């Protein structure tokens, strides 16, 4: 600091040293990867997030240079969620009808109704992580979406191929439901490839996102193979049980009805 100069009849004034003008910088590839932005020719740091759950409420940390390659999937998510409520309602109706008119194996009805109740919960989680993962390109959200998609496909395939009693109407709307999840999963995989190209991921994050892609591709391939196979019918049979004094039902595992 410079010493103040005194004048006769005036108050002492403090002179500040001249400030250096900020120098303009050029963007590098490393700056882009860590989330540096160029604002008015100068360098400005931007926080990089890996999940929407870690973003502040008033902002969303989008991956730099990321763009949703399937923008129409947002509308598809919205329509699919309404459809999920429709087929969940019908599944409850059919489950109550089967429990009244047919004889379930022990504890089988309870497990299947509990699984039906879990379907809307899994669908809403998929909707949340899928929407923000594809909009922002965040690695953990995309991984969670693909893992939940594989879980949802497995749950629907159980009701399509392995539940105790399968009705033809079950086959119709459940096939459409699985196909809708597969379409959304393919959109997620397309955006995952872009995230792998733009983001600087650790080994653990790379393994996580690749494992989620492999999981959803595996269950989707199994669904396609099962749909292409010819229909198999294993009806229940009435047989004599030596340990009891009456006839008992022996249930086969159904893959179609």
Coordinates of N, CA, C and O in Angstrom, one line a residue, residues 9-168:
X9 N -5.4 21.6 4.4 CA -6.8 21.7 4.5 C -7.6 20.6 3.9 O -8.8 20.8 3.6
X10 N -7.0 19.4 3.7 CA -7.8 18.3 3.2 C -7.5 17.0 4.0 O -6.5 17.0 4.7
X11 N -8.4 16.1 4.0 CA -8.3 14.9 4.7 C -7.3 13.9 4.0 O -7.2 13.9 2.8
X12 N -6.6 13.1 4.8 CA -5.7 12.1 4.1 C -6.5 11.1 3.3 O -7.5 10.6 3.6
X13 N -6.0 10.8 2.1 CA -6.6 9.9 1.2 C -5.7 8.7 1.0 O -4.4 8.8 1.0
X14 N -6.3 7.5 0.9 CA -5.5 6.3 0.7 C -5.6 5.9 -0.8 O -6.6 5.8 -1.4
X15 N -4.4 5.7 -1.3 CA -4.3 5.3 -2.8 C -4.2 3.8 -2.9 O -3.3 3.3 -2.2
X16 N -5.0 3.2 -3.7 CA -4.9 1.8 -3.9 C -4.0 1.5 -5.1 O -4.0 2.2 -6.0
X17 N -3.4 0.3 -5.0 CA -2.5 0.0 -6.1 C -3.3 -0.4 -7.3 O -4.4 -0.9 -7.2
X18 N -2.8 -0.2 -8.5 CA -3.6 -0.6 -9.7 C -3.8 -2.1 -9.8 O -2.9 -2.9 -9.4
X19 N -5.0 -2.5 -10.2 CA -5.3 -3.9 -10.3 C -5.0 -4.4 -11.7 O -5.2 -3.7 -12.7
X20 N -4.6 -5.7 -11.7 CA -4.2 -6.3 -13.0 C -5.5 -6.8 -13.6 O -6.4 -7.4 -13.0
X21 N -5.6 -6.5 -14.9 CA -6.8 -7.0 -15.7 C -6.7 -8.5 -15.9 O -5.7 -9.0 -16.1
X22 N -7.9 -9.2 -15.7 CA -7.9 -10.6 -15.9 C -7.6 -11.0 -17.3 O -8.0 -10.3 -18.3
X23 N -6.8 -12.0 -17.5 CA -6.4 -12.4 -18.8 C -7.4 -13.5 -19.3 O -7.9 -14.3 -18.6
X24 N -7.6 -13.4 -20.6 CA -8.5 -14.4 -21.3 C -7.8 -15.7 -21.4 O -6.6 -15.8 -21.6
X25 N -8.5 -16.8 -21.3 CA -7.9 -18.1 -21.4 C -8.6 -18.9 -22.5 O -9.7 -18.5 -23.0
X26 N -8.0 -20.0 -22.9 CA -8.5 -20.8 -23.9 C -8.9 -22.2 -23.3 O -8.2 -22.7 -22.5
X27 N -10.1 -22.6 -23.7 CA -10.6 -23.9 -23.2 C -9.8 -25.1 -23.6 O -9.3 -25.1 -24.8
X28 N -9.5 -26.0 -22.7 CA -8.8 -27.2 -23.1 C -9.8 -28.4 -22.8 O -10.8 -28.3 -22.2
X29 N -9.4 -29.5 -23.3 CA -10.2 -30.7 -23.1 C -10.3 -31.1 -21.7 O -11.4 -31.5 -21.2
X30 N -9.2 -30.9 -20.9 CA -9.3 -31.2 -19.4 C -10.3 -30.3 -18.7 O -11.0 -30.7 -17.8
X31 N -10.4 -29.0 -19.2 CA -11.3 -28.1 -18.5 C -12.7 -28.5 -18.8 O -13.6 -28.4 -18.0
X32 N -13.0 -29.0 -20.0 CA -14.4 -29.4 -20.4 C -14.7 -30.6 -19.5 O -15.9 -30.8 -19.1
X33 N -13.8 -31.6 -19.3 CA -14.1 -32.8 -18.6 C -14.4 -32.5 -17.1 O -15.3 -33.2 -16.6
X34 N -13.8 -31.6 -16.5 CA -14.1 -31.3 -15.1 C -15.2 -30.3 -14.9 O -15.5 -30.0 -13.8
X35 N -15.8 -29.8 -16.0 CA -16.9 -28.9 -15.8 C -16.6 -27.5 -15.8 O -17.3 -26.7 -15.2
X36 N -15.5 -27.0 -16.5 CA -15.2 -25.6 -16.5 C -15.9 -25.0 -17.7 O -16.0 -25.5 -18.8
X37 N -16.5 -23.8 -17.5 CA -17.2 -23.1 -18.5 C -16.5 -21.8 -18.8 O -15.8 -21.2 -18.0
X38 N -16.7 -21.3 -20.0 CA -16.1 -20.0 -20.5 C -17.2 -19.0 -20.4 O -18.2 -19.0 -21.2
X39 N -17.1 -18.0 -19.5 CA -18.1 -17.0 -19.3 C -17.5 -15.6 -19.6 O -16.5 -15.2 -18.9
X40 N -17.9 -15.0 -20.7 CA -17.4 -13.6 -21.1 C -15.9 -13.7 -21.3 O -15.2 -12.7 -21.0
X41 N -15.4 -14.8 -21.8 CA -14.0 -14.9 -22.1 C -13.1 -15.3 -20.9 O -11.9 -15.4 -21.0
X42 N -13.7 -15.5 -19.8 CA -12.9 -15.8 -18.6 C -13.4 -17.2 -18.0 O -14.5 -17.7 -18.3
X43 N -12.6 -17.7 -17.1 CA -12.7 -19.0 -16.6 C -13.7 -19.0 -15.4 O -13.5 -18.2 -14.5
X44 N -14.7 -19.9 -15.4 CA -15.7 -20.0 -14.3 C -15.8 -21.5 -14.0 O -16.1 -22.3 -14.9
X45 N -15.7 -21.8 -12.8 CA -15.8 -23.2 -12.3 C -17.3 -23.6 -12.2 O -18.1 -22.8 -11.7
X46 N -17.6 -24.8 -12.5 CA -18.9 -25.4 -12.4 C -18.9 -26.7 -11.6 O -18.0 -27.6 -12.0
X47 N -19.7 -26.9 -10.6 CA -19.7 -28.1 -9.9 C -20.2 -29.2 -10.7 O -21.2 -29.1 -11.5
X48 N -19.6 -30.4 -10.6 CA -20.0 -31.6 -11.4 C -20.6 -32.6 -10.4 O -20.0 -32.9 -9.4
X49 N -21.8 -33.0 -10.8 CA -22.5 -34.0 -9.9 C -22.6 -35.3 -10.6 O -22.7 -35.4 -11.9
X50 N -22.7 -36.4 -9.9 CA -22.9 -37.7 -10.4 C -24.3 -38.2 -10.3 O -24.6 -39.3 -10.9
X51 N -25.2 -37.6 -9.5 CA -26.6 -38.0 -9.4 C -27.4 -36.8 -9.1 O -27.0 -35.8 -8.5
X52 N -28.7 -36.8 -9.5 CA -29.6 -35.7 -9.2 C -29.9 -35.6 -7.8 O -30.3 -34.6 -7.3
X53 N -29.7 -36.7 -7.0 CA -29.9 -36.6 -5.5 C -28.9 -35.8 -4.8 O -29.2 -35.3 -3.7
X54 N -27.8 -35.5 -5.5 CA -26.7 -34.7 -4.9 C -26.8 -33.3 -5.4 O -26.0 -32.4 -4.9
X55 N -27.7 -32.9 -6.3 CA -27.7 -31.6 -6.8 C -28.5 -30.7 -5.8 O -29.4 -31.1 -5.1
X56 N -28.2 -29.4 -5.8 CA -29.0 -28.4 -5.0 C -30.4 -28.4 -5.5 O -30.7 -28.6 -6.7
X57 N -31.4 -28.0 -4.6 CA -32.8 -28.0 -5.0 C -33.0 -26.9 -6.1 O -34.0 -27.1 -6.9
X58 N -32.3 -25.9 -6.2 CA -32.5 -24.8 -7.2 C -31.7 -24.9 -8.5 O -31.8 -24.0 -9.3
X59 N -31.0 -26.0 -8.6 CA -30.2 -26.2 -9.8 C -30.0 -27.6 -10.1 O -30.1 -28.5 -9.2
X60 N -29.7 -27.9 -11.4 CA -29.5 -29.3 -11.8 C -28.1 -29.3 -12.5 O -27.9 -28.6 -13.4
X61 N -27.3 -30.2 -12.0 CA -25.9 -30.3 -12.6 C -25.9 -31.2 -13.8 O -25.7 -32.4 -13.8
X62 N -26.0 -30.5 -15.0 CA -26.0 -31.3 -16.2 C -24.5 -31.6 -16.7 O -23.7 -30.7 -16.5
X63 N -24.3 -32.7 -17.2 CA -23.0 -33.1 -17.8 C -22.7 -32.2 -18.9 O -23.5 -31.9 -19.8
X64 N -21.5 -31.5 -18.9 CA -21.1 -30.6 -19.9 C -21.1 -31.3 -21.3 O -20.7 -32.4 -21.5
X65 N -21.7 -30.5 -22.3 CA -21.8 -31.0 -23.7 C -22.8 -32.1 -23.9 O -22.8 -32.7 -25.0
X66 N -23.5 -32.5 -22.8 CA -24.4 -33.6 -23.0 C -25.8 -33.2 -23.5 O -26.2 -32.1 -23.2
X67 N -26.4 -34.0 -24.4 CA -27.7 -33.7 -24.9 C -28.5 -35.0 -25.0 O -27.9 -36.1 -25.4
X68 N -29.7 -35.0 -24.6 CA -30.6 -36.2 -24.6 C -30.8 -36.6 -26.1 O -31.4 -35.8 -26.9
X69 N -30.3 -37.8 -26.4 CA -30.4 -38.2 -27.8 C -31.8 -38.8 -28.1 O -32.1 -39.0 -29.3
X70 N -32.6 -39.0 -27.1 CA -34.0 -39.5 -27.3 C -35.0 -38.6 -26.6 O -35.5 -39.0 -25.5
X71 N -35.2 -37.4 -27.0 CA -36.1 -36.4 -26.3 C -37.5 -36.9 -26.2 O -38.2 -36.4 -25.3
X72 N -38.0 -37.7 -27.1 CA -39.4 -38.1 -27.0 C -39.7 -39.1 -25.9 O -40.8 -39.4 -25.6
X73 N -38.6 -39.6 -25.3 CA -38.8 -40.7 -24.2 C -39.5 -40.1 -23.0 O -40.2 -40.8 -22.2
X74 N -39.5 -38.8 -22.8 CA -40.2 -38.2 -21.7 C -41.7 -38.4 -21.8 O -42.4 -38.7 -20.8
X75 N -42.2 -38.1 -23.0 CA -43.7 -38.4 -23.2 C -44.0 -39.9 -23.1 O -45.0 -40.3 -22.5
X76 N -43.1 -40.7 -23.6 CA -43.3 -42.2 -23.5 C -43.3 -42.6 -22.0 O -44.1 -43.4 -21.6
X77 N -42.4 -42.0 -21.2 CA -42.5 -42.3 -19.7 C -43.8 -42.0 -19.1 O -44.4 -42.7 -18.3
X78 N -44.3 -40.8 -19.5 CA -45.6 -40.3 -18.9 C -46.7 -41.2 -19.3 O -47.5 -41.6 -18.4
X79 N -46.8 -41.6 -20.6 CA -47.9 -42.5 -21.0 C -47.8 -43.9 -20.4 O -48.7 -44.5 -20.0
X80 N -46.5 -44.4 -20.3 CA -46.3 -45.7 -19.7 C -46.7 -45.8 -18.3 O -47.2 -46.8 -17.8
X81 N -46.4 -44.7 -17.5 CA -46.8 -44.7 -16.1 C -48.3 -44.8 -15.9 O -48.8 -45.6 -15.1
X82 N -49.1 -44.1 -16.8 CA -50.5 -44.3 -16.7 C -50.9 -45.7 -17.1 O -51.8 -46.3 -16.4
X83 N -50.3 -46.3 -18.1 CA -50.6 -47.7 -18.5 C -50.2 -48.6 -17.3 O -50.9 -49.7 -17.1
X84 N -49.2 -48.3 -16.6 CA -48.8 -49.2 -15.5 C -49.9 -49.3 -14.4 O -50.1 -50.3 -13.8
X85 N -50.5 -48.1 -14.2 CA -51.6 -48.1 -13.2 C -52.8 -48.9 -13.7 O -53.5 -49.6 -12.9
X86 N -53.0 -48.9 -15.0 CA -54.1 -49.6 -15.6 C -53.9 -51.1 -15.4 O -54.8 -51.8 -14.9
X87 N -52.8 -51.6 -15.9 CA -52.6 -53.1 -15.8 C -52.4 -53.5 -14.4 O -52.7 -54.7 -14.0
X88 N -51.9 -52.7 -13.5 CA -51.8 -53.1 -12.1 C -53.2 -53.3 -11.5 O -53.5 -54.2 -10.7
X89 N -54.1 -52.4 -11.8 CA -55.5 -52.5 -11.4 C -56.1 -53.8 -11.9 O -56.7 -54.6 -11.1
X90 N -55.9 -54.1 -13.2 CA -56.5 -55.4 -13.7 C -55.8 -56.6 -13.1 O -56.4 -57.7 -12.9
X91 N -54.5 -56.5 -12.8 CA -53.8 -57.6 -12.1 C -54.4 -57.9 -10.7 O -54.5 -59.1 -10.3
X92 N -54.8 -56.8 -10.0 CA -55.4 -57.0 -8.7 C -56.8 -57.7 -8.9 O -57.1 -58.6 -8.1
X93 N -57.6 -57.2 -9.9 CA -58.9 -57.8 -10.1 C -58.7 -59.3 -10.4 O -59.4 -60.2 -9.9
X94 N -57.8 -59.7 -11.3 CA -57.6 -61.1 -11.7 C -57.1 -61.9 -10.5 O -57.5 -63.0 -10.4
X95 N -56.3 -61.3 -9.7 CA -55.7 -62.0 -8.5 C -56.9 -62.4 -7.5 O -56.9 -63.5 -7.0
X96 N -57.8 -61.4 -7.3 CA -58.9 -61.7 -6.4 C -59.8 -62.7 -7.0 O -60.3 -63.6 -6.3
X97 N -60.0 -62.7 -8.3 CA -60.9 -63.7 -8.9 C -60.2 -65.1 -8.9 O -60.9 -66.0 -8.5
X98 N -59.0 -65.1 -9.1 CA -58.3 -66.4 -9.1 C -58.3 -67.0 -7.6 O -58.5 -68.2 -7.4
X99 N -58.1 -66.1 -6.7 CA -58.1 -66.6 -5.3 C -59.5 -67.1 -4.8 O -59.6 -67.9 -3.9
X100 N -60.5 -66.5 -5.4 CA -61.9 -67.0 -5.1 C -62.3 -68.2 -5.8 O -62.9 -69.1 -5.3
X101 N -62.0 -68.3 -7.1 CA -62.5 -69.4 -8.0 C -61.5 -70.6 -8.1 O -61.9 -71.7 -8.4
X102 N -60.2 -70.4 -7.8 CA -59.2 -71.4 -8.0 C -58.5 -71.7 -6.7 O -58.5 -70.8 -5.8
X103 N -57.8 -72.8 -6.6 CA -57.1 -73.1 -5.4 C -55.6 -72.9 -5.6 O -55.0 -73.6 -6.4
X104 N -55.0 -71.9 -4.9 CA -53.6 -71.6 -5.1 C -52.8 -72.6 -4.3 O -53.2 -73.2 -3.2
X105 N -51.5 -72.8 -4.7 CA -50.6 -73.5 -3.8 C -50.3 -72.7 -2.5 O -50.6 -71.5 -2.4
X106 N -49.8 -73.4 -1.5 CA -49.6 -72.7 -0.2 C -48.7 -71.5 -0.3 O -47.6 -71.5 -0.9
X107 N -49.2 -70.4 0.2 CA -48.5 -69.1 0.3 C -48.2 -68.4 -1.1 O -47.7 -67.4 -1.2
X108 N -48.7 -69.1 -2.2 CA -48.4 -68.5 -3.5 C -49.2 -67.3 -3.8 O -48.7 -66.3 -4.3
X109 N -50.4 -67.3 -3.3 CA -51.3 -66.1 -3.6 C -50.7 -64.9 -2.8 O -50.7 -63.8 -3.4
X110 N -50.3 -65.1 -1.6 CA -49.8 -63.9 -0.8 C -48.5 -63.3 -1.5 O -48.4 -62.1 -1.6
X111 N -47.6 -64.2 -2.0 CA -46.4 -63.7 -2.6 C -46.7 -62.9 -3.9 O -46.2 -61.9 -4.2
X112 N -47.7 -63.4 -4.7 CA -48.0 -62.8 -6.0 C -48.7 -61.4 -5.7 O -48.4 -60.5 -6.5
X113 N -49.6 -61.3 -4.8 CA -50.2 -60.1 -4.5 C -49.2 -59.0 -4.0 O -49.3 -57.9 -4.3
X114 N -48.3 -59.5 -3.1 CA -47.3 -58.6 -2.7 C -46.4 -58.1 -3.8 O -46.0 -56.9 -3.9
X115 N -46.1 -58.9 -4.8 CA -45.3 -58.5 -5.9 C -46.1 -57.5 -6.8 O -45.6 -56.6 -7.4
X116 N -47.4 -57.7 -6.9 CA -48.3 -56.8 -7.7 C -48.2 -55.4 -7.0 O -48.2 -54.4 -7.7
X117 N -48.3 -55.4 -5.7 CA -48.2 -54.1 -5.0 C -46.9 -53.4 -5.2 O -46.8 -52.1 -5.1
X118 N -45.8 -54.1 -5.5 CA -44.5 -53.5 -5.7 C -44.3 -52.9 -7.1 O -43.4 -52.1 -7.3
X119 N -45.2 -53.3 -8.0 CA -45.0 -52.8 -9.4 C -45.1 -51.3 -9.5 O -44.2 -50.7 -10.2
X120 N -46.1 -50.6 -8.9 CA -46.1 -49.1 -9.1 C -44.9 -48.4 -8.4 O -44.4 -47.4 -8.9
X121 N -44.5 -49.0 -7.3 CA -43.3 -48.4 -6.6 C -42.1 -48.4 -7.5 O -41.3 -47.5 -7.6
X122 N -41.8 -49.6 -8.1 CA -40.7 -49.7 -9.0 C -40.8 -48.9 -10.2 O -39.8 -48.3 -10.7
X123 N -42.1 -48.7 -10.7 CA -42.3 -47.9 -11.9 C -42.0 -46.4 -11.6 O -41.4 -45.7 -12.4
X124 N -42.4 -45.9 -10.4 CA -42.1 -44.5 -10.1 C -40.6 -44.3 -9.9 O -40.1 -43.2 -10.3
X125 N -39.9 -45.2 -9.3 CA -38.5 -45.1 -9.2 C -37.8 -45.0 -10.6 O -36.9 -44.2 -10.8
X126 N -38.3 -45.9 -11.5 CA -37.7 -45.9 -12.8 C -38.0 -44.6 -13.5 O -37.1 -44.0 -14.2
X127 N -39.2 -44.1 -13.4 CA -39.6 -42.8 -14.0 C -38.7 -41.7 -13.5 O -38.2 -40.9 -14.3
X128 N -38.4 -41.6 -12.2 CA -37.6 -40.5 -11.6 C -36.2 -40.6 -12.1 O -35.7 -39.6 -12.7
X129 N -35.5 -41.7 -11.9 CA -34.1 -41.8 -12.3 C -34.0 -41.8 -13.9 O -33.0 -41.3 -14.4
X130 N -34.9 -42.4 -14.6 CA -34.8 -42.4 -16.0 C -35.0 -41.0 -16.6 O -34.2 -40.6 -17.5
X131 N -35.9 -40.2 -16.1 CA -36.1 -38.9 -16.6 C -34.9 -38.0 -16.4 O -34.3 -37.4 -17.3
X132 N -34.4 -37.9 -15.1 CA -33.3 -37.1 -14.8 C -32.0 -37.6 -15.4 O -31.1 -36.9 -15.8
X133 N -31.8 -39.0 -15.4 CA -30.6 -39.5 -16.0 C -30.5 -39.2 -17.5 O -29.4 -38.9 -17.9
X134 N -31.6 -39.3 -18.2 CA -31.5 -39.0 -19.6 C -31.5 -37.5 -19.9 O -30.9 -37.1 -21.0
X135 N -32.0 -36.7 -19.1 CA -32.0 -35.2 -19.2 C -30.6 -34.6 -18.9 O -30.1 -33.7 -19.6
X136 N -30.0 -35.2 -17.9 CA -28.7 -34.6 -17.4 C -27.5 -35.4 -17.7 O -26.4 -34.9 -17.6
X137 N -27.7 -36.7 -18.0 CA -26.5 -37.6 -18.4 C -25.7 -38.0 -17.2 O -24.5 -38.2 -17.3
X138 N -26.3 -38.1 -16.0 CA -25.6 -38.4 -14.7 C -25.4 -39.9 -14.6 O -26.4 -40.7 -14.8
X139 N -24.3 -40.4 -14.2 CA -23.9 -41.8 -14.3 C -24.7 -42.6 -13.3 O -25.2 -43.7 -13.7
X140 N -24.8 -42.1 -12.1 CA -25.5 -43.0 -11.1 C -27.0 -43.1 -11.4 O -27.7 -44.1 -11.2
X141 N -27.6 -42.0 -11.9 CA -29.0 -42.0 -12.3 C -29.3 -43.0 -13.4 O -30.3 -43.7 -13.4
X142 N -28.5 -43.0 -14.4 CA -28.6 -43.9 -15.6 C -28.4 -45.3 -15.1 O -29.1 -46.2 -15.6
X143 N -27.5 -45.6 -14.2 CA -27.2 -46.9 -13.7 C -28.4 -47.4 -12.9 O -28.9 -48.6 -13.1
X144 N -29.0 -46.5 -12.1 CA -30.1 -46.9 -11.3 C -31.3 -47.2 -12.2 O -32.1 -48.2 -11.9
X145 N -31.5 -46.4 -13.2 CA -32.6 -46.6 -14.1 C -32.5 -48.0 -14.8 O -33.5 -48.7 -14.9
X146 N -31.3 -48.3 -15.3 CA -31.2 -49.6 -16.0 C -31.3 -50.8 -15.1 O -31.9 -51.8 -15.5
X147 N -30.8 -50.7 -13.9 CA -31.0 -51.8 -12.9 C -32.4 -52.0 -12.5 O -33.0 -53.1 -12.5
X148 N -33.2 -50.8 -12.3 CA -34.6 -50.9 -12.0 C -35.4 -51.5 -13.2 O -36.4 -52.2 -13.0
X149 N -34.9 -51.1 -14.4 CA -35.6 -51.7 -15.6 C -35.5 -53.2 -15.7 O -36.4 -53.9 -16.0
X150 N -34.3 -53.7 -15.4 CA -34.1 -55.1 -15.4 C -34.9 -55.8 -14.3 O -35.5 -56.9 -14.5
X151 N -35.0 -55.2 -13.1 CA -35.9 -55.7 -12.0 C -37.4 -55.7 -12.5 O -38.1 -56.7 -12.3
X152 N -37.8 -54.6 -13.1 CA -39.2 -54.5 -13.6 C -39.5 -55.6 -14.6 O -40.6 -56.2 -14.6
X153 N -38.6 -55.8 -15.5 CA -38.8 -56.8 -16.6 C -38.9 -58.2 -15.9 O -39.7 -59.0 -16.3
X154 N -38.1 -58.5 -15.0 CA -38.1 -59.8 -14.3 C -39.4 -60.0 -13.6 O -40.0 -61.1 -13.6
X155 N -39.9 -58.9 -12.9 CA -41.2 -59.0 -12.2 C -42.4 -59.3 -13.2 O -43.2 -60.1 -13.0
X156 N -42.4 -58.6 -14.3 CA -43.4 -58.7 -15.3 C -43.3 -60.1 -16.0 O -44.4 -60.7 -16.3
X157 N -42.1 -60.6 -16.2 CA -42.0 -61.9 -16.8 C -42.4 -63.0 -15.9 O -42.8 -64.1 -16.4
X158 N -42.3 -62.8 -14.6 CA -42.8 -63.8 -13.7 C -44.3 -64.0 -13.9 O -44.8 -65.1 -14.0
X159 N -45.0 -62.8 -13.9 CA -46.5 -62.9 -14.1 C -46.8 -63.4 -15.5 O -47.9 -63.9 -15.8
X160 N -45.9 -63.2 -16.5 CA -46.2 -63.6 -17.8 C -46.0 -65.1 -18.1 O -46.7 -65.7 -18.9
X161 N -45.0 -65.6 -17.4 CA -44.6 -67.0 -17.7 C -44.7 -68.0 -16.5 O -44.9 -69.2 -16.7
X162 N -44.6 -67.5 -15.2 CA -44.4 -68.4 -14.1 C -45.5 -68.3 -13.0 O -45.4 -69.0 -12.0
X163 N -46.4 -67.4 -13.1 CA -47.4 -67.3 -12.0 C -48.3 -68.5 -12.0 O -48.3 -69.3 -12.9
X164 N -49.0 -68.7 -10.9 CA -49.8 -69.9 -10.7 C -50.8 -70.2 -11.7 O -50.9 -71.2 -12.3
X165 N -51.6 -69.1 -12.1 CA -52.6 -69.2 -13.1 C -52.5 -68.1 -14.0 O -52.5 -66.9 -13.6
X166 N -52.4 -68.4 -15.3 CA -52.2 -67.3 -16.3 C -53.4 -67.3 -17.2 O -53.7 -68.3 -17.8
X167 N -54.0 -66.1 -17.3 CA -55.1 -66.0 -18.2 C -54.6 -65.3 -19.5 O -53.5 -64.7 -19.6
X168 N -55.4 -65.5 -20.6 CA -55.0 -65.0 -21.9 C -54.9 -63.4 -21.9 O -54.1 -62.8 -22.5

